[in-house]
CSV table of C-alpha atoms and ligand atoms in Angstrom, one decimal:
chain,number,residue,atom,x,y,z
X,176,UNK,CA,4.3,81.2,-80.1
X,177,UNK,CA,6.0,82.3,-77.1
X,178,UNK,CA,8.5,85.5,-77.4
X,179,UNK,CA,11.4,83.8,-77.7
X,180,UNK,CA,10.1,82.1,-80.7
X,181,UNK,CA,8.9,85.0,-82.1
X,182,UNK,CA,12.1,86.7,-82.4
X,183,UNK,CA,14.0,83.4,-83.6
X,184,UNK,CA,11.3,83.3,-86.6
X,185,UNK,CA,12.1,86.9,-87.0
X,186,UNK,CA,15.4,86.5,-87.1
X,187,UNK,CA,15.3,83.9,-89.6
X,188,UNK,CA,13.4,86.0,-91.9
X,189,UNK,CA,15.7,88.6,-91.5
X,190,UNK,CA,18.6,86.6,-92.7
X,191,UNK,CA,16.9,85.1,-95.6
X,192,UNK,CA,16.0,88.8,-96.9
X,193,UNK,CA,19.7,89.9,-96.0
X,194,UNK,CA,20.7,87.2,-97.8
X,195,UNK,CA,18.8,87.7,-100.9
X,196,UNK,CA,18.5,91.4,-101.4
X,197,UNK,CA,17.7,93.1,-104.4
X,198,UNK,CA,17.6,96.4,-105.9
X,199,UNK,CA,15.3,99.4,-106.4
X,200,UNK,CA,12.3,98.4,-109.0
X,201,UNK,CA,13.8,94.7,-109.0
X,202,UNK,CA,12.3,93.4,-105.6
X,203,UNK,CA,10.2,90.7,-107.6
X,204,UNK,CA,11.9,87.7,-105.3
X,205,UNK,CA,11.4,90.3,-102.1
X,206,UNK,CA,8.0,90.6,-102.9
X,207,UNK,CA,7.5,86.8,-103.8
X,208,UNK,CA,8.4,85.8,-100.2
X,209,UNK,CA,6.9,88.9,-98.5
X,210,UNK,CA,3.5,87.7,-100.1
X,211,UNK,CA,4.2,83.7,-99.0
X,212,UNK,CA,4.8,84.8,-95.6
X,213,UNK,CA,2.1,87.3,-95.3
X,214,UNK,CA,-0.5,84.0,-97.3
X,215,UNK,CA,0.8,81.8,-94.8
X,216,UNK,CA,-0.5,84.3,-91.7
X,217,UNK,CA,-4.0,84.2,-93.4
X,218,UNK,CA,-3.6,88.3,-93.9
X,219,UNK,CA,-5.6,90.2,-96.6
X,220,UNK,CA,-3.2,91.2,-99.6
X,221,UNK,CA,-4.2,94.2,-101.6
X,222,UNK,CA,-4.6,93.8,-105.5
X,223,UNK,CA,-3.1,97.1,-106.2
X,224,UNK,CA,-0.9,98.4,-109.9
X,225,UNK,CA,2.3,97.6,-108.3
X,226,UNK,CA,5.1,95.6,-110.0
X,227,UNK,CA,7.0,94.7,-106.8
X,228,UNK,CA,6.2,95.9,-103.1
X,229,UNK,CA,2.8,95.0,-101.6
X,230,UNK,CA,0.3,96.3,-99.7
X,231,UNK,CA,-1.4,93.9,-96.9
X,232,UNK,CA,-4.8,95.0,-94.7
X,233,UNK,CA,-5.7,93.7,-91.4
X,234,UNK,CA,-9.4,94.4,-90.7
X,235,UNK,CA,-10.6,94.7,-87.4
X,236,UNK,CA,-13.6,93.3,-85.7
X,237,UNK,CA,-15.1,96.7,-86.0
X,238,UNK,CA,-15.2,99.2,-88.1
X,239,UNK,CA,-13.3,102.2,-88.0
X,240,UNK,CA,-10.6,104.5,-89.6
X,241,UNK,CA,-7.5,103.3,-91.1
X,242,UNK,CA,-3.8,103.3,-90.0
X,243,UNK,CA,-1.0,102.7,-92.2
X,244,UNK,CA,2.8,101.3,-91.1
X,245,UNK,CA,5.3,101.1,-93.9
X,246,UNK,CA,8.7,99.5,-94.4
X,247,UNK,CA,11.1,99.5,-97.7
X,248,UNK,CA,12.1,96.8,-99.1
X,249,UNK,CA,14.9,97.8,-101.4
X,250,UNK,CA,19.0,97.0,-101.1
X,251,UNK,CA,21.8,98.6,-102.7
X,252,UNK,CA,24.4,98.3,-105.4
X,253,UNK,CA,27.1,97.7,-102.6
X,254,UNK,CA,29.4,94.5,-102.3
X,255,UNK,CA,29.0,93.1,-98.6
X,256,UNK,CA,32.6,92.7,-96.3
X,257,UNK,CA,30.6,91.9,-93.4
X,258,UNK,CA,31.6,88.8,-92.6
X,259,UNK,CA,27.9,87.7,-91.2
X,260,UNK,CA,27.2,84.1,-91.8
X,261,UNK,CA,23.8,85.5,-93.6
X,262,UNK,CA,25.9,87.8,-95.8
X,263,UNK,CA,24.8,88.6,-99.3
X,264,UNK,CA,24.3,85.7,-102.1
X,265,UNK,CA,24.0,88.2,-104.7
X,266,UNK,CA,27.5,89.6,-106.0
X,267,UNK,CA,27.4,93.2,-105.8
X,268,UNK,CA,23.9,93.8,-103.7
X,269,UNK,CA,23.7,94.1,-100.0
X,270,UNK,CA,20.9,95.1,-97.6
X,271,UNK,CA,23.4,97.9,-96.4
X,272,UNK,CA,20.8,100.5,-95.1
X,273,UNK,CA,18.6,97.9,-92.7
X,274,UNK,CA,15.5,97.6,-94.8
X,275,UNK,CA,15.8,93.9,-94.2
X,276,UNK,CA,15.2,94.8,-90.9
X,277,UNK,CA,12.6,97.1,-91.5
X,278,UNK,CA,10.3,94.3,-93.8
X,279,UNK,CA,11.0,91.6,-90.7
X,280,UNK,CA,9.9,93.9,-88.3
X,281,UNK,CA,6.8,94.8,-90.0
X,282,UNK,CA,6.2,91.0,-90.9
X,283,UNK,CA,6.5,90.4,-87.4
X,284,UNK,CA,3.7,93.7,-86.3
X,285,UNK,CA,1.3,91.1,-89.3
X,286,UNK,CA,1.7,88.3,-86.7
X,287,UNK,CA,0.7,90.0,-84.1
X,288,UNK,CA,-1.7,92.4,-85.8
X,289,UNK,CA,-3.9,89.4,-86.9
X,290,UNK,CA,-3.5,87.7,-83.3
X,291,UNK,CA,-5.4,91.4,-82.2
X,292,UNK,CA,-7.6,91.8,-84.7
X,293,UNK,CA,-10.5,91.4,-82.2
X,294,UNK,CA,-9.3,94.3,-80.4
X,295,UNK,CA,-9.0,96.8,-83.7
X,296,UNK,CA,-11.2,99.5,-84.2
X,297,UNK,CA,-10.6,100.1,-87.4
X,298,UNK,CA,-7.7,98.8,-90.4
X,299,UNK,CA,-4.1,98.5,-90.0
X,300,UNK,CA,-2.7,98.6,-93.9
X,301,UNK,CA,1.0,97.5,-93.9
X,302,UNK,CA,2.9,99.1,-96.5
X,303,UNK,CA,5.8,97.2,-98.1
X,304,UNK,CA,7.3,99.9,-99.9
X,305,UNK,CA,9.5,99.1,-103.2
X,306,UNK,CA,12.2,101.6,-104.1
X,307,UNK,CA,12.6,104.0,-101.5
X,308,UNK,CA,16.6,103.9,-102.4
X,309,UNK,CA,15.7,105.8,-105.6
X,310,UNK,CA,14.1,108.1,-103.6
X,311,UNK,CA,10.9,107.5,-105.6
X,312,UNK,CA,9.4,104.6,-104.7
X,313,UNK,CA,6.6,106.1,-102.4
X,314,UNK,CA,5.2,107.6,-105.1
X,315,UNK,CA,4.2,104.5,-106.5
X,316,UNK,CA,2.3,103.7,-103.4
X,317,UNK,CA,0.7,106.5,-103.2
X,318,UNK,CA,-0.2,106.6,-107.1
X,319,UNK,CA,-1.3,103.4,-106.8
X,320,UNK,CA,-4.3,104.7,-104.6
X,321,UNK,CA,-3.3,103.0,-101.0
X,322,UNK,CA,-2.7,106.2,-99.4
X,323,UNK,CA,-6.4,107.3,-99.9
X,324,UNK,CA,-8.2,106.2,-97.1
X,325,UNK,CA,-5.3,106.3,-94.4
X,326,UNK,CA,-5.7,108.5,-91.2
X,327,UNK,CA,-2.1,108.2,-90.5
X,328,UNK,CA,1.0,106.7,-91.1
X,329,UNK,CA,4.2,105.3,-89.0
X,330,UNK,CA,7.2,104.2,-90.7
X,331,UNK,CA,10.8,103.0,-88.9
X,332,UNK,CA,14.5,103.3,-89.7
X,333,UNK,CA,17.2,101.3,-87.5
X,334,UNK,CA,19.4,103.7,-86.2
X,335,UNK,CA,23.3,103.2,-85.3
X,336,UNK,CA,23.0,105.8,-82.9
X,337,UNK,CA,20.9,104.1,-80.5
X,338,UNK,CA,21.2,100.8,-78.7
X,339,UNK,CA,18.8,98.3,-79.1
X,340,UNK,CA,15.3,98.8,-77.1
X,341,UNK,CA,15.9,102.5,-77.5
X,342,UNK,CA,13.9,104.8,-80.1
X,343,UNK,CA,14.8,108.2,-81.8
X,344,UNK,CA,11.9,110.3,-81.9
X,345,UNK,CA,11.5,114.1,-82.3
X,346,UNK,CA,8.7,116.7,-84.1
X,347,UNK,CA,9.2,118.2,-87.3
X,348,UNK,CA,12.2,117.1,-90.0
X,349,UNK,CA,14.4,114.2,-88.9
X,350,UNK,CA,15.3,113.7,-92.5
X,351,UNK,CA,16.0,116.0,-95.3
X,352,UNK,CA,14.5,117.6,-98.4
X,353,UNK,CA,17.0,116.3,-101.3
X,354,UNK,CA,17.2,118.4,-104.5
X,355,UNK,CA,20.0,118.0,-107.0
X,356,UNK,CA,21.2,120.1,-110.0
X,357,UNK,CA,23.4,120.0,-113.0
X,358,UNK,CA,24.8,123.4,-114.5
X,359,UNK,CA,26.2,123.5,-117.9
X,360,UNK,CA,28.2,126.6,-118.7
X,361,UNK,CA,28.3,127.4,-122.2
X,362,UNK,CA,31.6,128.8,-123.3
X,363,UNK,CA,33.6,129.0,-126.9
X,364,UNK,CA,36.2,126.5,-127.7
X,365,UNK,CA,39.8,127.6,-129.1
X,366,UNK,CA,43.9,127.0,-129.1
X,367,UNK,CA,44.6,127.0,-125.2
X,368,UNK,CA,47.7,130.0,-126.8
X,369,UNK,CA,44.2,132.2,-128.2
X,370,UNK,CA,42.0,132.8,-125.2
X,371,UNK,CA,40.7,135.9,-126.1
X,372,UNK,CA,39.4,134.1,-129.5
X,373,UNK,CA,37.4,132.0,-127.2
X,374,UNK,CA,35.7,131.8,-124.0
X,375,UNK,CA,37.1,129.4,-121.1
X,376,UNK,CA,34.4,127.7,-119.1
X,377,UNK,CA,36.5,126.7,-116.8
X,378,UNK,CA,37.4,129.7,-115.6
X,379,UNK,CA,34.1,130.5,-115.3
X,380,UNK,CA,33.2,127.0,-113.6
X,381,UNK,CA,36.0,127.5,-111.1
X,382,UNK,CA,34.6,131.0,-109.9
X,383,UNK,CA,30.7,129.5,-109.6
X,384,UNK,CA,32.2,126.6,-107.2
X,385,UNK,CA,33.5,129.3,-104.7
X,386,UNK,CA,29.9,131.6,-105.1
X,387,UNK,CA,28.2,128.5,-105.0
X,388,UNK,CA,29.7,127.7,-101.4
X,389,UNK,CA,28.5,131.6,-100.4
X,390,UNK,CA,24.8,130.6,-100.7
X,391,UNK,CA,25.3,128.7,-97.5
X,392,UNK,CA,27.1,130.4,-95.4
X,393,UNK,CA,26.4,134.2,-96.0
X,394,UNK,CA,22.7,133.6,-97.3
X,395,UNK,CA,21.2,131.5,-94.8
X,396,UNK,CA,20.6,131.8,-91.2
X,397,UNK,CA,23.6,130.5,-89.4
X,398,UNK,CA,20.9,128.3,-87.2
X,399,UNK,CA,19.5,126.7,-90.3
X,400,UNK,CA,20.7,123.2,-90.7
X,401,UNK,CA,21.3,123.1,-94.9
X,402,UNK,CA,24.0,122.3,-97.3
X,403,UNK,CA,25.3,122.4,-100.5
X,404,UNK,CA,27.8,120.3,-102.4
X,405,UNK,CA,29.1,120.7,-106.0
X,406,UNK,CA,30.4,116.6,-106.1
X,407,UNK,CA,31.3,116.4,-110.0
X,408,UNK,CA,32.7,118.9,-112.2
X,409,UNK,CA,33.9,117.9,-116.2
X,410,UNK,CA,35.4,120.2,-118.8
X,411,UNK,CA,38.2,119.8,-121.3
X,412,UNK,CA,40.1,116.4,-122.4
X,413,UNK,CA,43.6,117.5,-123.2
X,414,UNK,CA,46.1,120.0,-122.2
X,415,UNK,CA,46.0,122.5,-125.2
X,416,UNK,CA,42.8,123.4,-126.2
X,417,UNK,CA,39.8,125.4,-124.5
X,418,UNK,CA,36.5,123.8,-124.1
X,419,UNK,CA,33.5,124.6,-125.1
X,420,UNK,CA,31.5,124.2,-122.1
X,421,UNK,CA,31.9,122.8,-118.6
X,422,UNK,CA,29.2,120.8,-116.6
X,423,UNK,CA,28.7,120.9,-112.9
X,424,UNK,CA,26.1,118.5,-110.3
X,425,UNK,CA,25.7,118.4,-107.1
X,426,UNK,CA,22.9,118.1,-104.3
X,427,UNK,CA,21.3,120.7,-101.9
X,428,UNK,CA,20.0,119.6,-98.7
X,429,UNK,CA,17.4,121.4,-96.4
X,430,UNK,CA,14.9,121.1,-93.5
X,431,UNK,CA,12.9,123.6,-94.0
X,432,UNK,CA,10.9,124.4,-97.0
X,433,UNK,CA,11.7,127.8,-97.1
X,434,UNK,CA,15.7,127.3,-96.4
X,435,UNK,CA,14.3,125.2,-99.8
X,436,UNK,CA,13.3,127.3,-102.0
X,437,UNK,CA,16.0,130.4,-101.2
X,438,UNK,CA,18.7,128.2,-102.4
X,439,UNK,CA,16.8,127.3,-105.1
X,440,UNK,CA,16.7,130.6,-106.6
X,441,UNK,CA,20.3,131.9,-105.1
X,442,UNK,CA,21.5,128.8,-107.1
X,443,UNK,CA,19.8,129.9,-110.2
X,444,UNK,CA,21.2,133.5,-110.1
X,445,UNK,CA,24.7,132.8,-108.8
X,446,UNK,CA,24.9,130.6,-111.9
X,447,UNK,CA,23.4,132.8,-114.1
X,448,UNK,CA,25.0,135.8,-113.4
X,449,UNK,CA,28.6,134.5,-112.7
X,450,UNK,CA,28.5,132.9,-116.1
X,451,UNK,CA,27.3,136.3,-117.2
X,452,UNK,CA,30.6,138.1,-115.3
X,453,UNK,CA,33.0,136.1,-117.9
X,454,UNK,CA,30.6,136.5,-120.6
X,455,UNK,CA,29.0,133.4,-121.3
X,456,UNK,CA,25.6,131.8,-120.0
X,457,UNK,CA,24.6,128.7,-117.9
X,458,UNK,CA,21.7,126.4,-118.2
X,459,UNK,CA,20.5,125.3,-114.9
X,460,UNK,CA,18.1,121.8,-114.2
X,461,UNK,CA,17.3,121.6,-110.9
X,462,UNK,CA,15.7,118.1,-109.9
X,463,UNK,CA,13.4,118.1,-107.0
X,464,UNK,CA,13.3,114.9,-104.6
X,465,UNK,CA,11.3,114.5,-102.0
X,466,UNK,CA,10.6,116.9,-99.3
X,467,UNK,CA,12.2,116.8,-95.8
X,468,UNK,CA,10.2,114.6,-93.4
X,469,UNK,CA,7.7,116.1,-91.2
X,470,UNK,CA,6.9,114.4,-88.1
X,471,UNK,CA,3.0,116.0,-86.6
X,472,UNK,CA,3.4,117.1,-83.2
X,473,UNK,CA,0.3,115.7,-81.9
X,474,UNK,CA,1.4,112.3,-83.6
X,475,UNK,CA,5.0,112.1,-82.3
X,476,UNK,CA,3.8,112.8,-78.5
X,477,UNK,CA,1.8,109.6,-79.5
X,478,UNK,CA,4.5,107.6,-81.2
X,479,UNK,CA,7.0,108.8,-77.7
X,480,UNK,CA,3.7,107.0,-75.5
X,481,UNK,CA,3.5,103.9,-77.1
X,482,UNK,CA,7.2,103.9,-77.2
X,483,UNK,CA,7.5,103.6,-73.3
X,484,UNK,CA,4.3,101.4,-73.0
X,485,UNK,CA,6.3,99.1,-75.8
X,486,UNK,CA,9.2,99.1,-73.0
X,487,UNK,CA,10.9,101.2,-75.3
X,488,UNK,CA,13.5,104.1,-73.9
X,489,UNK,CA,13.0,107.0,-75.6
X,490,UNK,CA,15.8,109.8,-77.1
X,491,UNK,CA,15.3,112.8,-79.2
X,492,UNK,CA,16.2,111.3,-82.7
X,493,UNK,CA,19.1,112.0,-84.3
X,494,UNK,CA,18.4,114.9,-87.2
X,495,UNK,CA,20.3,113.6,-90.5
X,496,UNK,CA,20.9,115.6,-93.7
X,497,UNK,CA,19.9,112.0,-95.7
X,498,UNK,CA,16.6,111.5,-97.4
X,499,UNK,CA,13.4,110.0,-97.0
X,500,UNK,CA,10.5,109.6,-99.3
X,501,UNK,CA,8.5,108.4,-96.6
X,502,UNK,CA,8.4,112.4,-96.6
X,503,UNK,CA,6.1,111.9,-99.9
X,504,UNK,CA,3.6,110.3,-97.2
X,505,UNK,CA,3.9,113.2,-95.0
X,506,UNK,CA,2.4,115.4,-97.1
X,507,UNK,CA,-1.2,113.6,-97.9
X,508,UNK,CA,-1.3,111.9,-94.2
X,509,UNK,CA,0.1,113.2,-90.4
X,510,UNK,CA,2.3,111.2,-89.4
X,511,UNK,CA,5.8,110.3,-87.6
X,512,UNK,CA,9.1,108.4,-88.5
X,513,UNK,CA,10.8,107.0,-85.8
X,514,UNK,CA,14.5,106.0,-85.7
X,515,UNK,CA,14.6,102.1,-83.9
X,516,UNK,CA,17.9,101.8,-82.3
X,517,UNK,CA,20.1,98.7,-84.0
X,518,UNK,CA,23.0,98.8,-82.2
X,519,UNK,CA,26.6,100.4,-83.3
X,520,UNK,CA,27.6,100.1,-86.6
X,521,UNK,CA,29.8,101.0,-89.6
X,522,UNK,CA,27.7,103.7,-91.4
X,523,UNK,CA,24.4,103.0,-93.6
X,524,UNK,CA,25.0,102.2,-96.9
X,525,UNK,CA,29.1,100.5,-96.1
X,526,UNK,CA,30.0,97.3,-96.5
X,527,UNK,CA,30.6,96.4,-93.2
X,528,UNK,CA,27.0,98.0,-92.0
X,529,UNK,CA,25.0,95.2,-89.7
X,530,UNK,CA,22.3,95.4,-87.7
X,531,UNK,CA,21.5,93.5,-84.6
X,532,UNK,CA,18.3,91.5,-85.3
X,533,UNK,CA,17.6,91.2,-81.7
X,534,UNK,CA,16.4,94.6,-82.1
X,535,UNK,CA,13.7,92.7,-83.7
X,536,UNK,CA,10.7,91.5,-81.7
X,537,UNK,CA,10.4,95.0,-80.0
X,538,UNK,CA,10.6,96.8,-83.5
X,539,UNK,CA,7.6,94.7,-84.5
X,540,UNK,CA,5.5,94.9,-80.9
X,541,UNK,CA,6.2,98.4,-81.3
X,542,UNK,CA,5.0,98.9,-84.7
X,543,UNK,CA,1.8,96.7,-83.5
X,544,UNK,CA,1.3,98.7,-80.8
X,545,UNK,CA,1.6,102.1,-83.1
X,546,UNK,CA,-1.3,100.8,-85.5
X,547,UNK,CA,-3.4,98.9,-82.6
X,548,UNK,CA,-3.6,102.0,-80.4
X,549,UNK,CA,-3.3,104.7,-83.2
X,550,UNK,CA,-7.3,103.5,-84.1
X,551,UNK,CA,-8.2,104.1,-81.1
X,552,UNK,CA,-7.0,107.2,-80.7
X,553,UNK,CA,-8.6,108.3,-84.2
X,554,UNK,CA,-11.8,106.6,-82.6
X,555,UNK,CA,-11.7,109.2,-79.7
X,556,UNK,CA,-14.2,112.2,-80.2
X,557,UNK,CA,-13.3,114.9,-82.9
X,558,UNK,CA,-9.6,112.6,-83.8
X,559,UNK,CA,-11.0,111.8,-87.0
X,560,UNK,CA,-9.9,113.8,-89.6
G,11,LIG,NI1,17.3,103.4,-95.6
């Protein structure tokens, strides 16, 4: 297969899984076609406890350590306006964050993988990751026991910021840490003419919003990238009568672990003790997602090499408050996420989001390259973990 008709077969890949997407935990047809295509290529699939998602293993000639490359495989609840000719068949779902991409791109690095497997020192495990739009889906993976034996780990993302045959790369977070919490604020319901027989939570509610926005920006470092938003508030259901209690949510979002845990815990006390201020309590549940990414120095000077040897350009990628539970990886295995340039865009996750498959082929020599040479780097003197 020459390179031309290597990205054609990508490309009509890609299309069928745009056309076809499905949603977090529901990626049984996904799978189903990721498996026939990855049969068809002769490559190893892992028996594994995983409903949908699969993990695949390419076994070099030699022995060695092992190298892991993941993609996601999930879509989202959004109803496509793109106008592509391989839009969405499935009313209501659309590949509108690229992961279509992603699982073509990696499908592509199999093809190529197994056409090198003389040259591997070591295993390449391919990750096809169900979920990650929930935020939770790595867990599975990792649960599942595929993590275990891996050395280190490369995922991608395309990237509207970057043309195609450019990469975003950088050390440390490029994604997020994404926590949520829900605040109930117990009050006393009564006749909206009695308020001193009762005791309003929305009044209450009202002043925490404001403290709330303080934790930001007079309890953090100015140079800290974090942020909190309160996005739904509910008390009350007519005009004349005082509630009983009122229920805030909302989402905080750091890079830093310890940006983390301080809003954590000014959260908590802002909550509690401005609900204490009218005279009434709050119960707080704070829900921790995954951690922010976490790209290993050593591993992103690496990933930045292999980039240029690829043909790839390479730009410091573009920091995003979003998450990532590829970050779930990062914390058991060193590793890097890279941000693969797809070409201008509407936003992730809009109906109108595209993105240009002929970002494709280098995506998946890239990948390739990332596991091929990441063994042998491992391989070198004192590498091995
Ligand atoms: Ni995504």
């Amino acid at each position: 297969m020459n390179r031309e008709q290597f990205q054609k077969k990508l490309e009509t890949e890609f299309q069928w899984f745009h056309r076809h997407p499905e949603l977090s935990y529901e990626e049984y047809e996904t799978t189903r076609r990721i498996r026939h295509l990855l049969e068809e290529n002769k490559t190893e699939i892992l028996s594994l406890p995983l409903d949908t998602g699969l993990v695949a293993v390419i076994r070099g000639d030699k022995p060695g350590p092992t190298v892991a490359l993941r993609s996601d495989i999930d879509a989202l609840p959004v109803e496509e306006e793109s106008g592509l000719a391989w839009e969405s068949e499935e009313k209501g779902k659309m590949h509108a964050c690229g992961h279509d991409f992603h699982i073509a791109a990696l499908y592509g690095a199999a093809l190529l993988l197994e056409q090198r497997k003389h040259k591997l020192q070591g295993t390449v495990k391919l990750i096809f990751q169900p979920a990650e739009e929930s935020s939770l889906g790595a867990l599975k993976v990792i649960q599942s026991g595929a993590l275990d034996d891996v050395d280190a780990i490369f995922g991608i993302h395309s990237s509207s910021g970057f043309p195609v045959g450019t990469v975003g790369i950088r050390k440390g977070s490029v994604t997020a840490a994404v926590d949520r919490f829900e605040i109930t604020i117990q009050g006393f319901g009564t006749h909206a003419a009695h308020p001193h027989e009762g005791k309003d939570p929305i009044v209450a509610a009202s002043a925490l919003v404001g403290t709330l926005q303080t934790i930001v920006s007079r309890n953090m470092d100015p140079f800290s990238e974090a942020l909190l938003s309160v996005t739904h508030i509910s008390a009350g259901n007519t005009w004349n009568v005082i509630p009983e209690s009122a229920f805030l949510e909302g989402t905080v979002r750091t890079l830093r672990s310890g940006d983390r845990k301080k809003i954590e815990a000014r959260l908590k006390e802002a909550a509690e003790y401005t609900a204490k201020a009218y005279g009434m309590e709050a119960k707080v549940r704070w829900i921790a997602g995954p951690p922010a990414t976490d790209n290993d120095v050593e591993w992103t000077e690496f990933a930045e090499k292999s980039a240029r040897k690829t043909g790839l350009k390479v730009e410091p990628a573009l920091p995003s408050l979003g998450g990532e539970d590829f970050a779930f990886y990062q914390e058991k295995v060193r590793g890097v996420f890279v941000q693969v340039g797809t070409g201008e865009t509407y936003p992730n996750h809009h109906p109108k989001f595209r993105v240009n498959p002929a970002a494709l082929g280098g995506a998946a020599e890239y990948l390739s390259v990332l596991g091929t040479d990441a063994l042998a780097e491992l391989k070198k003197e004192g590498n091995i973990p």
